[in-house]
Short mmCIF file of C-alpha atoms and ligand atoms in Angstrom, two decimals:
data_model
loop_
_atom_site.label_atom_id
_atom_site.label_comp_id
_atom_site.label_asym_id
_atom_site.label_seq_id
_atom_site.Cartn_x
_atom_site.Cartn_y
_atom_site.Cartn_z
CA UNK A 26 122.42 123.58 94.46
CA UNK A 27 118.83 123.37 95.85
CA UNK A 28 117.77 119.06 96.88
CA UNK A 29 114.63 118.17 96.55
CA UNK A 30 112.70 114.84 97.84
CA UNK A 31 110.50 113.44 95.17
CA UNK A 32 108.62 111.11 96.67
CA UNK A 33 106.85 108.33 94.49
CA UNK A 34 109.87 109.51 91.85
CA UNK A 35 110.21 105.99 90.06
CA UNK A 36 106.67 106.07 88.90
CA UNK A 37 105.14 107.39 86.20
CA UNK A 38 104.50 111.14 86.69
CA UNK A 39 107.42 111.21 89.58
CA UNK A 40 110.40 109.79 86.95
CA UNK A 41 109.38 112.07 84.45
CA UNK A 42 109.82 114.95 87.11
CA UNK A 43 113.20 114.07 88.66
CA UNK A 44 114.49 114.54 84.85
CA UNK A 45 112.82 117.53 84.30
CA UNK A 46 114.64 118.49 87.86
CA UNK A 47 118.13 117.39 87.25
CA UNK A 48 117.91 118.60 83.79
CA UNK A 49 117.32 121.94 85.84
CA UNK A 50 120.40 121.94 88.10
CA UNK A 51 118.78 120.37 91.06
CA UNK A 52 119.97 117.89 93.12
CA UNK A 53 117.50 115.23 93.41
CA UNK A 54 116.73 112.44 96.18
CA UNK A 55 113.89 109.76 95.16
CA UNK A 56 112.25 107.54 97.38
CA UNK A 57 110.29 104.45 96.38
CA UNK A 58 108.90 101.74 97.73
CA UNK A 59 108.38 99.83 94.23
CA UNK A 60 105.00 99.13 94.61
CA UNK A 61 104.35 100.15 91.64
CA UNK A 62 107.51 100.79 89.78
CA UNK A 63 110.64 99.45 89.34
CA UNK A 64 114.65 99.72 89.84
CA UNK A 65 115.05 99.54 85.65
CA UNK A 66 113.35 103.13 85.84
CA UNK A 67 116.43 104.39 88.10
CA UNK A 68 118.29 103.59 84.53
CA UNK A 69 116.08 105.05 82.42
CA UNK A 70 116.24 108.70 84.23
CA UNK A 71 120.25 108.14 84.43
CA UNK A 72 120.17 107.51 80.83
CA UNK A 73 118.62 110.49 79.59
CA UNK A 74 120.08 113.01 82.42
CA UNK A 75 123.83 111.20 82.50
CA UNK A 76 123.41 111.74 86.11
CA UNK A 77 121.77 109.09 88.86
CA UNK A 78 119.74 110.08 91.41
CA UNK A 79 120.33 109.23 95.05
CA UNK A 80 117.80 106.25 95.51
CA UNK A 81 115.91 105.42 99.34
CA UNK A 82 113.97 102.18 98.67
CA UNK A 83 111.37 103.31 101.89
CA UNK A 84 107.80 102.64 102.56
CA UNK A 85 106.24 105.92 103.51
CA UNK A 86 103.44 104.22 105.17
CA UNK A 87 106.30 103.38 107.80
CA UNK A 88 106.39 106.52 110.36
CA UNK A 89 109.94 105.33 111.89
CA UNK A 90 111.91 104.87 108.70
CA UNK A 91 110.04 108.59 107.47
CA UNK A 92 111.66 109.70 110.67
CA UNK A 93 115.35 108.12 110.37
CA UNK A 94 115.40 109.33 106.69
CA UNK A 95 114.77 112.83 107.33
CA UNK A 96 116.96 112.67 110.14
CA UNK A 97 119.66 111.57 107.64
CA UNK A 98 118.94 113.54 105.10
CA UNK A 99 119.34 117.03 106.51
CA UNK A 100 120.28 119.12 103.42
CA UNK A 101 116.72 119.32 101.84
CA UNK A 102 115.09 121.95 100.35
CA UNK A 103 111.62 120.86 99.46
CA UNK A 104 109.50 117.71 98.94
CA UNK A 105 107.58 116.86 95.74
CA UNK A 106 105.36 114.06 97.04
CA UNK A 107 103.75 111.54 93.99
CA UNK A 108 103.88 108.19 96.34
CA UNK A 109 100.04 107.05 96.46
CA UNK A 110 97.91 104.82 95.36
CA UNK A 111 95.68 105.30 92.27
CA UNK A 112 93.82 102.88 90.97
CA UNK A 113 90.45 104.36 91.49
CA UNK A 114 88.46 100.90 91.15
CA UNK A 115 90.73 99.57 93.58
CA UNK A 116 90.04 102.17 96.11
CA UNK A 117 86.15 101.29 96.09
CA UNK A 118 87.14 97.63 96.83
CA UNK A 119 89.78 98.66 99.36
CA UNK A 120 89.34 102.13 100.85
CA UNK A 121 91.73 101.61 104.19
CA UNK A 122 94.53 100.85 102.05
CA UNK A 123 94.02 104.30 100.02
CA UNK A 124 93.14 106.09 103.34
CA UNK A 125 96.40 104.73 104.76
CA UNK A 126 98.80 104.78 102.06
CA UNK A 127 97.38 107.81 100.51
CA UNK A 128 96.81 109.95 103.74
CA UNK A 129 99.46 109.11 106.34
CA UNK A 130 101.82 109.64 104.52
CA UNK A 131 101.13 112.79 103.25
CA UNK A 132 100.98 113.36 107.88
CA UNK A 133 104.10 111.75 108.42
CA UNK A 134 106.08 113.38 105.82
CA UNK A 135 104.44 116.92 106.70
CA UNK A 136 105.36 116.03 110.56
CA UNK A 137 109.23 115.72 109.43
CA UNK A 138 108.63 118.77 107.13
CA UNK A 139 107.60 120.54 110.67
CA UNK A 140 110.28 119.23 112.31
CA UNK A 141 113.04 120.04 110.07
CA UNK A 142 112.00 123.68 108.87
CA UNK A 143 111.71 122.22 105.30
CA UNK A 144 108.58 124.61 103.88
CA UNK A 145 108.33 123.90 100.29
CA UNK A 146 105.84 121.31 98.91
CA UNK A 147 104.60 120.19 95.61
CA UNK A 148 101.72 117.83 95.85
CA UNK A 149 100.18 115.16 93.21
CA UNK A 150 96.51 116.54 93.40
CA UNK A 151 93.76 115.63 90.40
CA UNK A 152 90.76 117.12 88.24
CA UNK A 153 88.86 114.02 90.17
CA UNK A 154 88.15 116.76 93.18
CA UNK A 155 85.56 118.50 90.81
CA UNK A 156 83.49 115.31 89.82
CA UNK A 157 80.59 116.02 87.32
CA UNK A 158 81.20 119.88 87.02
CA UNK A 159 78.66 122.66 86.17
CA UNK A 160 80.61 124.41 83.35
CA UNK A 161 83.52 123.78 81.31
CA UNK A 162 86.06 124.74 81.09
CA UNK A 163 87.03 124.07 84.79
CA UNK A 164 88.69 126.84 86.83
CA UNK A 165 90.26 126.15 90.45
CA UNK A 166 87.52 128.13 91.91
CA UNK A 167 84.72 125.56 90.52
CA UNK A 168 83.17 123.82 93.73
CA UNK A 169 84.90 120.47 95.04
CA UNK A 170 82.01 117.55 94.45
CA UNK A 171 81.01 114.54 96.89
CA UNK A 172 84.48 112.33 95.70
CA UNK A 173 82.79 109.63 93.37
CA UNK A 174 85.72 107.16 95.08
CA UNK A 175 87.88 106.56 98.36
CA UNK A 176 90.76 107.29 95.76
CA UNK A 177 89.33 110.89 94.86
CA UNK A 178 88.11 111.64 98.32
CA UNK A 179 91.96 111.32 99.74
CA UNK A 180 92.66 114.08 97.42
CA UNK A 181 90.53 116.48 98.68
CA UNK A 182 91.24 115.44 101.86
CA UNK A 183 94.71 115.79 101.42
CA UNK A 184 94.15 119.21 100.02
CA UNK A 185 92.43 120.24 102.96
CA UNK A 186 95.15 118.70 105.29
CA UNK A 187 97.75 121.06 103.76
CA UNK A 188 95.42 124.00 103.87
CA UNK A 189 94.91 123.39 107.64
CA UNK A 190 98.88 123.10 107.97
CA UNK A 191 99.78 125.92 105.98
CA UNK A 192 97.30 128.41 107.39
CA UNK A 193 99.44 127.63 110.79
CA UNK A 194 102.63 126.52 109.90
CA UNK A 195 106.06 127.89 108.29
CA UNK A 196 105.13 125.02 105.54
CA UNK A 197 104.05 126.72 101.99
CA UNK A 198 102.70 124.17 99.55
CA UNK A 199 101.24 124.17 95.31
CA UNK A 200 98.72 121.31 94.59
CA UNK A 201 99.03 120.75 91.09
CA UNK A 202 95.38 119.25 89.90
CA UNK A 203 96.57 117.23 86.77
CA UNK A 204 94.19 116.60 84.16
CA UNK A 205 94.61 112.97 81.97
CA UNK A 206 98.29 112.51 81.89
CA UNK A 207 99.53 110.79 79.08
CA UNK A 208 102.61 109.91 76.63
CA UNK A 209 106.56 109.42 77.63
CA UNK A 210 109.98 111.09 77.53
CA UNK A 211 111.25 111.19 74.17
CA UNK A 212 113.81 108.87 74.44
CA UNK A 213 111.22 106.12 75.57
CA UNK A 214 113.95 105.34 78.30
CA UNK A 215 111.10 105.72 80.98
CA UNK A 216 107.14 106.24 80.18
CA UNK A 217 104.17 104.45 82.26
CA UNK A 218 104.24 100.89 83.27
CA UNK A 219 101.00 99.62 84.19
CA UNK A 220 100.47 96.77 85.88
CA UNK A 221 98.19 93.78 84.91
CA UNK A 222 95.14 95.36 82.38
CA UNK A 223 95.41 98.85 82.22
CA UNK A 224 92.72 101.11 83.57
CA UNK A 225 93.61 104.14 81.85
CA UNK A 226 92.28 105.05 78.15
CA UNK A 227 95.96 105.51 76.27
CA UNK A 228 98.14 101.98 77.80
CA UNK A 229 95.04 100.65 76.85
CA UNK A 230 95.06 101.82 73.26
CA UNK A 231 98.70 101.12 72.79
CA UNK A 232 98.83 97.91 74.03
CA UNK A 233 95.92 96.77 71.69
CA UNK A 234 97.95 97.97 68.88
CA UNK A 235 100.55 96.25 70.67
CA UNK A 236 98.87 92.76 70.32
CA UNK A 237 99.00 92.28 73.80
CA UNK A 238 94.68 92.96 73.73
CA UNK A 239 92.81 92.05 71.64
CA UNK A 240 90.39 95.09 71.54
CA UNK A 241 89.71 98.49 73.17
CA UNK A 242 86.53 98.71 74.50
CA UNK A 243 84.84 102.30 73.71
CA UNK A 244 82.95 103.40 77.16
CA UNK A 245 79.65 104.74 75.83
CA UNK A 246 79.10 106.64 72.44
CA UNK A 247 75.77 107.71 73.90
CA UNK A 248 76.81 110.69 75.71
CA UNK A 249 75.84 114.70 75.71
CA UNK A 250 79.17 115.63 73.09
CA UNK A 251 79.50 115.44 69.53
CA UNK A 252 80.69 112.16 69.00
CA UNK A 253 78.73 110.66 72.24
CA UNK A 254 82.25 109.70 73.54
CA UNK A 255 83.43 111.28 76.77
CA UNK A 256 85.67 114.22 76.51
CA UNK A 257 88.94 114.73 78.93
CA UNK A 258 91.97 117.22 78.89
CA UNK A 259 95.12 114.99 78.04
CA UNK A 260 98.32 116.83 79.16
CA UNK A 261 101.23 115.07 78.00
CA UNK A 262 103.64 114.08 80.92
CA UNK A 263 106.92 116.51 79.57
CA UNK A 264 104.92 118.89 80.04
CA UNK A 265 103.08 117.93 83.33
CA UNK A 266 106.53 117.45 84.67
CA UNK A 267 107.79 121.10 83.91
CA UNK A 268 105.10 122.39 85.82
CA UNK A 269 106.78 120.57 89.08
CA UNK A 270 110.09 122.74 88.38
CA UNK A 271 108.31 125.60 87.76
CA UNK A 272 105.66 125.55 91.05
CA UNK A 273 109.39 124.28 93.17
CA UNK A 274 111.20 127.43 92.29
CA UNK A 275 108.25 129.80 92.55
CA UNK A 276 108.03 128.31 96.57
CA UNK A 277 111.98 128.40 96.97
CA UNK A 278 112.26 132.14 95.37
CA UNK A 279 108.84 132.94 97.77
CA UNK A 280 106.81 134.10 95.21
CA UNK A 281 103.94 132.16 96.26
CA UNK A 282 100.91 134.80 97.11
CA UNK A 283 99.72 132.70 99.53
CA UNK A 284 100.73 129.66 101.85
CA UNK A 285 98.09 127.44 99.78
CA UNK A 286 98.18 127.81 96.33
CA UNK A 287 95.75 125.27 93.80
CA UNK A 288 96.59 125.06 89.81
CA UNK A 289 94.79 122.96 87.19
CA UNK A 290 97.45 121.63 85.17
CA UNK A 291 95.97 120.49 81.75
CA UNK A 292 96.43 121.64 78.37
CA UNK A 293 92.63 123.57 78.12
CA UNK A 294 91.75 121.42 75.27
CA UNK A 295 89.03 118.63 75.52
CA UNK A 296 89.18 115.43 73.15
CA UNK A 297 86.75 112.70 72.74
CA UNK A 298 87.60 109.41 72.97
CA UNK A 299 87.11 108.62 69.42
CA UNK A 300 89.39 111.99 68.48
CA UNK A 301 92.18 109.85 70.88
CA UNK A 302 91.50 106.92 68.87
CA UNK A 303 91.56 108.45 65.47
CA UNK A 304 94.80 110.46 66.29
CA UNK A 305 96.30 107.72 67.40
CA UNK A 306 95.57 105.56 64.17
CA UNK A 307 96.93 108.78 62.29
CA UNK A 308 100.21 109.55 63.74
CA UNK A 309 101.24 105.49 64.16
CA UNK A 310 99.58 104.30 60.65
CA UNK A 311 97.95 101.52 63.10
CA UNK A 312 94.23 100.36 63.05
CA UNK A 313 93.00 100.15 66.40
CA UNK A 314 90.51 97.25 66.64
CA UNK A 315 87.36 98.72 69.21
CA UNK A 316 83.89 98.18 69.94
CA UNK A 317 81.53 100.58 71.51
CA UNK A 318 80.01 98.62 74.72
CA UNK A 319 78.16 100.16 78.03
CA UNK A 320 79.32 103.28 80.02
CA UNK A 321 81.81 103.17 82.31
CA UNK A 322 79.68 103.25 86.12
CA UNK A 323 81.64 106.46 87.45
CA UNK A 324 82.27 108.78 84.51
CA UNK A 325 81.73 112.30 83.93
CA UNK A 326 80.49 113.30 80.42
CA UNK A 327 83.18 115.71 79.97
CA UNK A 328 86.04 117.12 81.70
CA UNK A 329 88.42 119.85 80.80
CA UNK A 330 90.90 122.89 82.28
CA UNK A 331 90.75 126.33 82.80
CA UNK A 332 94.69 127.05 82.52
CA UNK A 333 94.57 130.66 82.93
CA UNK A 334 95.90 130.65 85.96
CA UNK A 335 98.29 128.14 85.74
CA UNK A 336 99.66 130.53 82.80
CA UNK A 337 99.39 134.10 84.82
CA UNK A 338 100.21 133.57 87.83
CA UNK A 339 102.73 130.02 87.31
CA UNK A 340 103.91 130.99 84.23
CA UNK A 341 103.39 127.18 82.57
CA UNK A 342 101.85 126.33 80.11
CA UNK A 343 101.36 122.95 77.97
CA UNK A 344 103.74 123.14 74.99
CA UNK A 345 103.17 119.69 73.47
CA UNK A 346 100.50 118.24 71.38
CA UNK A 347 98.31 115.34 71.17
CA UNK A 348 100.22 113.67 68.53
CA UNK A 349 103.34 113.90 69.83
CA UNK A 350 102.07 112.43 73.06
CA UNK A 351 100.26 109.89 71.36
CA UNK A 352 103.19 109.10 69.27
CA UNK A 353 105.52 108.98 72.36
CA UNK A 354 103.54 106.58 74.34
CA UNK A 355 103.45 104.42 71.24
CA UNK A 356 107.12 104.49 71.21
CA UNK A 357 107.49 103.64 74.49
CA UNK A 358 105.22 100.91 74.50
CA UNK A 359 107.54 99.11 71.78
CA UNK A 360 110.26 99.90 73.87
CA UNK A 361 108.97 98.07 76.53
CA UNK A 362 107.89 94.97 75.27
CA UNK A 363 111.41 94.65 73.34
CA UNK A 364 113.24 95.37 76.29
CA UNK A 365 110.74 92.87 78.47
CA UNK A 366 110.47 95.43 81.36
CA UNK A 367 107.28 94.01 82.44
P1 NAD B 30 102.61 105.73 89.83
O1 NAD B 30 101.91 104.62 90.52
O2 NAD B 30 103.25 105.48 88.54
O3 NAD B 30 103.69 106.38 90.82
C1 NAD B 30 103.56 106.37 92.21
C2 NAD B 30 104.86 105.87 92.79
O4 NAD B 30 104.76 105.90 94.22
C3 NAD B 30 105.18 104.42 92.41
O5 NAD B 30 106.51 104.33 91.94
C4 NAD B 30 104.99 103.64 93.71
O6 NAD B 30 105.85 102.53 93.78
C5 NAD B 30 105.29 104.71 94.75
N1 NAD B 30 104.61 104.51 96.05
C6 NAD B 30 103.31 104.25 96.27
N2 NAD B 30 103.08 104.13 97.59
C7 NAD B 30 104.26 104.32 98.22
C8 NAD B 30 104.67 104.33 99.58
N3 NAD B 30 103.82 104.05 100.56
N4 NAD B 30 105.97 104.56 99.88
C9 NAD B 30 106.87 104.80 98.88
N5 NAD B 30 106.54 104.82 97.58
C10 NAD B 30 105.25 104.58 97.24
O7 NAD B 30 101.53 106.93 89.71
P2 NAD B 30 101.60 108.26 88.86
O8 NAD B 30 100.67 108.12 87.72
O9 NAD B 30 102.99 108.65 88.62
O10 NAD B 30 100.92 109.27 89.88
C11 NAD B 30 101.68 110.06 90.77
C12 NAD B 30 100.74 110.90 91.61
O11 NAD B 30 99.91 111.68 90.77
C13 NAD B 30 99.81 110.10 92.51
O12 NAD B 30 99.66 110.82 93.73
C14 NAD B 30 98.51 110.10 91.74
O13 NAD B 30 97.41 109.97 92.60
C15 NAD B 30 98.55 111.48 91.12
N6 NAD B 30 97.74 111.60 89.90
C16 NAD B 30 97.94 110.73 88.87
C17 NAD B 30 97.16 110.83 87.71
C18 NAD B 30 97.32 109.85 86.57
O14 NAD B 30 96.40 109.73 85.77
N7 NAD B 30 98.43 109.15 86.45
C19 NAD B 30 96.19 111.85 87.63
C20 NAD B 30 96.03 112.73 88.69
C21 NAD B 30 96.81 112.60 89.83
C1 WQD B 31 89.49 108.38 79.83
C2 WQD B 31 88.31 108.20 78.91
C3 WQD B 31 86.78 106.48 79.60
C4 WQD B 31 89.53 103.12 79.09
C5 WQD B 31 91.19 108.57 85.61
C6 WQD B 31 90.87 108.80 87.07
C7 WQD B 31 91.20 110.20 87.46
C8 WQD B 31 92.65 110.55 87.08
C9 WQD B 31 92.97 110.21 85.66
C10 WQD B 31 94.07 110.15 88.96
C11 WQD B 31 87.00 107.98 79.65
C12 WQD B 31 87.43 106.11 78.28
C13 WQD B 31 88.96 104.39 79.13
C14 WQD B 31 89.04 102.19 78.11
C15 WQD B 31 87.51 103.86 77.29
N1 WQD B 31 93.58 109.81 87.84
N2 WQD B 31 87.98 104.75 78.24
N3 WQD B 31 88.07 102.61 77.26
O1 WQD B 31 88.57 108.12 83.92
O2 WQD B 31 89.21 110.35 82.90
O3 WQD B 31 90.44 109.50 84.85
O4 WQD B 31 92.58 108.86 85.40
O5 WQD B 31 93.82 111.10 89.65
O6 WQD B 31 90.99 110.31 88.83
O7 WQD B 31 89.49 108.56 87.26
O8 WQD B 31 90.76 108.40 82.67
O9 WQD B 31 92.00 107.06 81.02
O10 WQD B 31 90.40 105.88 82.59
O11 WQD B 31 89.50 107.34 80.79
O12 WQD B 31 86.62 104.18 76.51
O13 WQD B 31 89.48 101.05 78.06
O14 WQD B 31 88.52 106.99 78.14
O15 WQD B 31 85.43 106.11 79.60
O16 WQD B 31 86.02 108.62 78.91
P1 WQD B 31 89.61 109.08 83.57
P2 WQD B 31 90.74 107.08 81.78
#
């Protein structure tokens, strides 16, 4: 049985992978420093898989305990490595702490990767590299823009870092660029907890419906598209999390064509805002209480994937559709606040 390090693996994107993982036969080891999750999430995944992962409570900004754990850990395959930071407002406020917590760690983990001869890594990349881009839909070869933030310039940074190693190294990694991930796991045992007012478009929709505020503010209705809201590529998180298994086993079979490989990871489809909004209202018989106010400073008219090669030469593709994503993060949401998780 293959074990795999998922770094980052009680968040959002991460829990919903080390299901996907376990539910594929592999052993899995998480590490977490619940900065932005929690321990309740360890129960969620062991509900749903019947099996609990090994758990390292670790703070990968801390070189020595990076160093004891893989010296303890021995056995591993391959890293998957979510852990950063993502608030991209936050970043403008307080680039050093992205630099640091997004950057060295991806160094100190590839170091130990070096070290210990473990060449297989899957790594939490984002459609923020391509900024504003020329043409739509957006394949991997479209040009990587000035970053708009510290947060999206420690992606392509960290691209570039594993490039650099790769090109010289044993080390074979898979960026995944994700598109707007959104919805839960079925069950609503484990979904997306944000903390304090959510940034992102859906927790912000569900917990108006909710009750918890009051209204959704619309960013702009002014824009180039045919509602004049912004258009984005929402890939629901099942599905984001198969491609993980999928980009693991292609680098542990060696079927990777080079040492570097990029995929956009999105379902190809753009939707407005105001298609999210009306979906939503459809598949949860809520009314959504918004007003249309000022753009958002920092956001690109429209944004969505090229997933041809995600589907040729990865073999993934998104399965799920908007409703049931929609309709899964709703669930989750009541989940949630019934349960009092946060
Ligand atoms: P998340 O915040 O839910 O998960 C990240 C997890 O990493 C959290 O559990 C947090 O506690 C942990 N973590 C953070 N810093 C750590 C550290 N120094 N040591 C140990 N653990 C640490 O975020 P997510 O939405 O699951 O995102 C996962 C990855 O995907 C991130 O790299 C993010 O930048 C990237 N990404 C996310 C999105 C999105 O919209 N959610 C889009 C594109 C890319
Ligand atoms: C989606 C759309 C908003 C909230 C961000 C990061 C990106 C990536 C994914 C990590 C936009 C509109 C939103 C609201 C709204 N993350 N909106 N009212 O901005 O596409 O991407 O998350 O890598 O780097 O920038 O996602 O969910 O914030 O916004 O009208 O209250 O919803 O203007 O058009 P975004 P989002």
């Amino acid at each position: 049985m293959k074990k795999i390090v998922v770094t980052g693996g009680l968040g959002y994107i991460g829990s919903h992978t080390v299901v996907a993982l376990q539910n594929t036969g592999f052993e899995v080891v998480v590490i977490d420093n619940l900065s932005n999750s929690s321990l309740d999430v360890l129960g969620g995944i062991t509900n749903i898989t019947g099996q609990a992962p090994a758990f390292e409570r670790l703070d990968l900004r801390n070189k020595a305990d990076v160093t004891e754990f893989f010296k303890t850990h021995n056995d591993l395959d391959g890293v998957i490595h979510f852990a950063a930071s993502k608030a991209v407002g936050e970043s403008v406020e307080n680039p050093l702490l992205y630099y640091e917590n997004n950057l060295n760690t991806l160094v100190y983990l590839l170091q130990e990767c070096k070290a210990h001869s473990i060449n297989n890594i899957i790594f939490s990349s984002s459609c923020t590299v391509y900024g504003e881009p020329d043409s739509l839909p957006i394949t991997e070869t479209a040009p990587v823009k000035k970053a708009m933030s510290p947060y999206g310039n420690t992606k392509q940074i960290s691209e570039e870092i594993l490039n650099d190693v790769c090109s010289i190294s044993e080390i074979k990694a898979i960026a995944l660029r994700y598109f707007n991930p959104i919805g839960a796991h079925k069950s609503a045992e484990i979904g997306e907890l944000p903390i304090g007012v959510p940034q992102n478009l859906v927790p912000f929709i569900t917990q108006t419906a909710a009750g918890i505020r009051e209204q959704l503010s619309v960013f702009g209705d002014d824009y180039d598209t045919p509602d004049g809201s912004c258009i984005r590529d929402y890939i629901h998180v099942v599905d984001l999390a198969k491609a993980h298994v999928i980009a693991m086993q292609r680098l542990l079979n060696n079927k990777n064509n080079t040492n570097f490989e990029l995929f956009n990871i999105g379902t190809g489809a753009g939707s407005s805002v105001f298609e999210i909004i009306n979906t939503f209202e459809a598949v949860t018989g809520k009314n959504l209480n918004y007003k249309v106010v000022d753009r958002r400073p920092g956001d690109v008219t429209a944004v969505y994937a090229d997933t041809q090669k995600a589907h040729e030469v990865l073999g993934w593709k998104a399965e799920k559709s908007l409703e049931e994503a929609l309709a899964s993060a709703w669930k989750w949401e009541q989940k949630v606040r019934s349960k009092k998780v946060i």
